[in-house]
């Protein structure tokens, strides 16, 4: 009988999720002229079933060296946040070598605009939109909001949560480590130092930058630790109270921890969201 326990546990968890959340799959977020193409990226939406009011919205951008990853990996994360009253949007985006950082970021900006326009259809509040991302996803999330060329108004995003984000200062990194074909980096970043600067969120910090919550793994890659340190130093004059939260984990477990419903980070993120909402 003991072999039935894991199955019964999974069935119990699935039942809880099914009763408390709803998943809407493969929604197109790009203009109709592009969304008809089979390979065009789409998004999933996770909605609290019993919400009686408009809920805050969290957009999660997955990582994977800008050349791998898919939204379906993060269903548990989406359901965990939805179960706690947060409408959660998880998009795919076109990966390198089929897209550069610029095209990927434009797609994430399109996700934000889609959320603004469609929030109420999913019981979400269009004035309470937050964005988060892990690794490469943290870079794309921050850049889409902070670089004005992508057309996102500064007050459209209530807060940015970086989870062991990579690429925050790509100019510095690529000057020291010129891109090669490894990980499709030339396709992603080009060989132009001006493009590297354009790709670096650190150069777009100003007084209008949304509030940050920043996580860094104590056992993560050295390049991520360095870039986050540089980013925080640049952010301090504008957001002096931001202190990184260091977690004793390696890079991948920094995101997989959100797959577990009892993880403290979920409540921590929601507390940050509530704080920003209550300030308005």
PDB file of N, CA and C in Angstrom, residues 66 139 166-176 185 189 195-197 199-203 227 230:
ATOM      1  N   UNK A  66      18.708  32.482 -23.355  1.00  0.00           N
ATOM      2  CA  UNK A  66      18.094  33.171 -24.496  1.00  0.00           C
ATOM      3  C   UNK A  66      17.903  32.238 -25.709  1.00  0.00           C
ATOM      4  N   UNK A 139      16.508  39.354 -17.416  1.00  0.00           N
ATOM      5  CA  UNK A 139      17.047  40.384 -18.318  1.00  0.00           C
ATOM      6  C   UNK A 139      15.965  40.921 -19.243  1.00  0.00           C
ATOM      7  N   UNK A 166      20.240  37.227 -15.209  1.00  0.00           N
ATOM      8  CA  UNK A 166      21.460  37.361 -16.009  1.00  0.00           C
ATOM      9  C   UNK A 166      21.331  38.592 -16.893  1.00  0.00           C
ATOM     10  N   UNK A 167      22.450  39.019 -17.486  1.00  0.00           N
ATOM     11  CA  UNK A 167      22.407  40.013 -18.550  1.00  0.00           C
ATOM     12  C   UNK A 167      22.083  41.430 -18.153  1.00  0.00           C
ATOM     13  N   UNK A 168      22.175  41.776 -16.890  1.00  0.00           N
ATOM     14  CA  UNK A 168      21.810  43.127 -16.475  1.00  0.00           C
ATOM     15  C   UNK A 168      22.818  44.167 -16.951  1.00  0.00           C
ATOM     16  N   UNK A 169      24.051  43.726 -17.188  1.00  0.00           N
ATOM     17  CA  UNK A 169      25.090  44.620 -17.738  1.00  0.00           C
ATOM     18  C   UNK A 169      25.850  43.858 -18.823  1.00  0.00           C
ATOM     19  N   UNK A 170      25.161  43.600 -19.937  1.00  0.00           N
ATOM     20  CA  UNK A 170      25.787  42.819 -21.010  1.00  0.00           C
ATOM     21  C   UNK A 170      26.951  43.545 -21.653  1.00  0.00           C
ATOM     22  N   UNK A 171      26.937  44.853 -21.665  1.00  0.00           N
ATOM     23  CA  UNK A 171      28.058  45.601 -22.257  1.00  0.00           C
ATOM     24  C   UNK A 171      29.352  45.260 -21.535  1.00  0.00           C
ATOM     25  N   UNK A 172      29.318  45.314 -20.218  1.00  0.00           N
ATOM     26  CA  UNK A 172      30.510  44.999 -19.441  1.00  0.00           C
ATOM     27  C   UNK A 172      30.926  43.546 -19.650  1.00  0.00           C
ATOM     28  N   UNK A 173      29.943  42.637 -19.618  1.00  0.00           N
ATOM     29  CA  UNK A 173      30.262  41.215 -19.750  1.00  0.00           C
ATOM     30  C   UNK A 173      30.859  40.897 -21.115  1.00  0.00           C
ATOM     31  N   UNK A 174      30.252  41.426 -22.183  1.00  0.00           N
ATOM     32  CA  UNK A 174      30.699  41.073 -23.530  1.00  0.00           C
ATOM     33  C   UNK A 174      31.989  41.785 -23.919  1.00  0.00           C
ATOM     34  N   UNK A 175      32.267  42.910 -23.312  1.00  0.00           N
ATOM     35  CA  UNK A 175      33.577  43.548 -23.537  1.00  0.00           C
ATOM     36  C   UNK A 175      34.696  42.687 -22.971  1.00  0.00           C
ATOM     37  N   UNK A 176      34.404  42.002 -21.880  1.00  0.00           N
ATOM     38  CA  UNK A 176      35.398  41.120 -21.257  1.00  0.00           C
ATOM     39  C   UNK A 176      35.368  39.715 -21.845  1.00  0.00           C
ATOM     40  N   UNK A 185      25.454  33.141 -29.050  1.00  0.00           N
ATOM     41  CA  UNK A 185      25.613  34.488 -28.510  1.00  0.00           C
ATOM     42  C   UNK A 185      25.776  35.557 -29.591  1.00  0.00           C
ATOM     43  N   UNK A 189      23.366  38.677 -29.439  1.00  0.00           N
ATOM     44  CA  UNK A 189      23.862  39.992 -29.027  1.00  0.00           C
ATOM     45  C   UNK A 189      24.483  40.825 -30.152  1.00  0.00           C
ATOM     46  N   UNK A 195      25.078  47.912 -29.495  1.00  0.00           N
ATOM     47  CA  UNK A 195      23.949  47.007 -29.250  1.00  0.00           C
ATOM     48  C   UNK A 195      24.041  46.414 -27.850  1.00  0.00           C
ATOM     49  N   UNK A 196      25.261  46.112 -27.397  1.00  0.00           N
ATOM     50  CA  UNK A 196      25.426  45.553 -26.062  1.00  0.00           C
ATOM     51  C   UNK A 196      24.934  46.541 -25.003  1.00  0.00           C
ATOM     52  N   UNK A 197      25.212  47.818 -25.221  1.00  0.00           N
ATOM     53  CA  UNK A 197      24.734  48.841 -24.288  1.00  0.00           C
ATOM     54  C   UNK A 197      23.210  48.941 -24.348  1.00  0.00           C
ATOM     55  N   UNK A 199      21.251  46.668 -24.941  1.00  0.00           N
ATOM     56  CA  UNK A 199      20.698  45.442 -24.364  1.00  0.00           C
ATOM     57  C   UNK A 199      20.826  45.380 -22.840  1.00  0.00           C
ATOM     58  N   UNK A 200      21.452  46.384 -22.241  1.00  0.00           N
ATOM     59  CA  UNK A 200      21.790  46.314 -20.819  1.00  0.00           C
ATOM     60  C   UNK A 200      20.851  47.170 -19.972  1.00  0.00           C
ATOM     61  N   UNK A 201      20.005  46.555 -19.158  1.00  0.00           N
ATOM     62  CA  UNK A 201      19.076  47.332 -18.322  1.00  0.00           C
ATOM     63  C   UNK A 201      19.766  48.350 -17.420  1.00  0.00           C
ATOM     64  N   UNK A 202      21.003  48.103 -17.033  1.00  0.00           N
ATOM     65  CA  UNK A 202      21.695  48.997 -16.107  1.00  0.00           C
ATOM     66  C   UNK A 202      21.791  50.416 -16.643  1.00  0.00           C
ATOM     67  N   UNK A 203      21.785  50.581 -17.968  1.00  0.00           N
ATOM     68  CA  UNK A 203      21.921  51.910 -18.568  1.00  0.00           C
ATOM     69  C   UNK A 203      20.601  52.674 -18.640  1.00  0.00           C
ATOM     70  N   UNK A 227      27.054  41.066 -12.167  1.00  0.00           N
ATOM     71  CA  UNK A 227      26.097  41.963 -12.825  1.00  0.00           C
ATOM     72  C   UNK A 227      25.055  42.481 -11.849  1.00  0.00           C
ATOM     73  N   UNK A 230      26.661  45.216  -9.759  1.00  0.00           N
ATOM     74  CA  UNK A 230      26.763  46.450 -10.527  1.00  0.00           C
ATOM     75  C   UNK A 230      25.400  47.131 -10.659  1.00  0.00           C
TER      76      UNK A 230
END
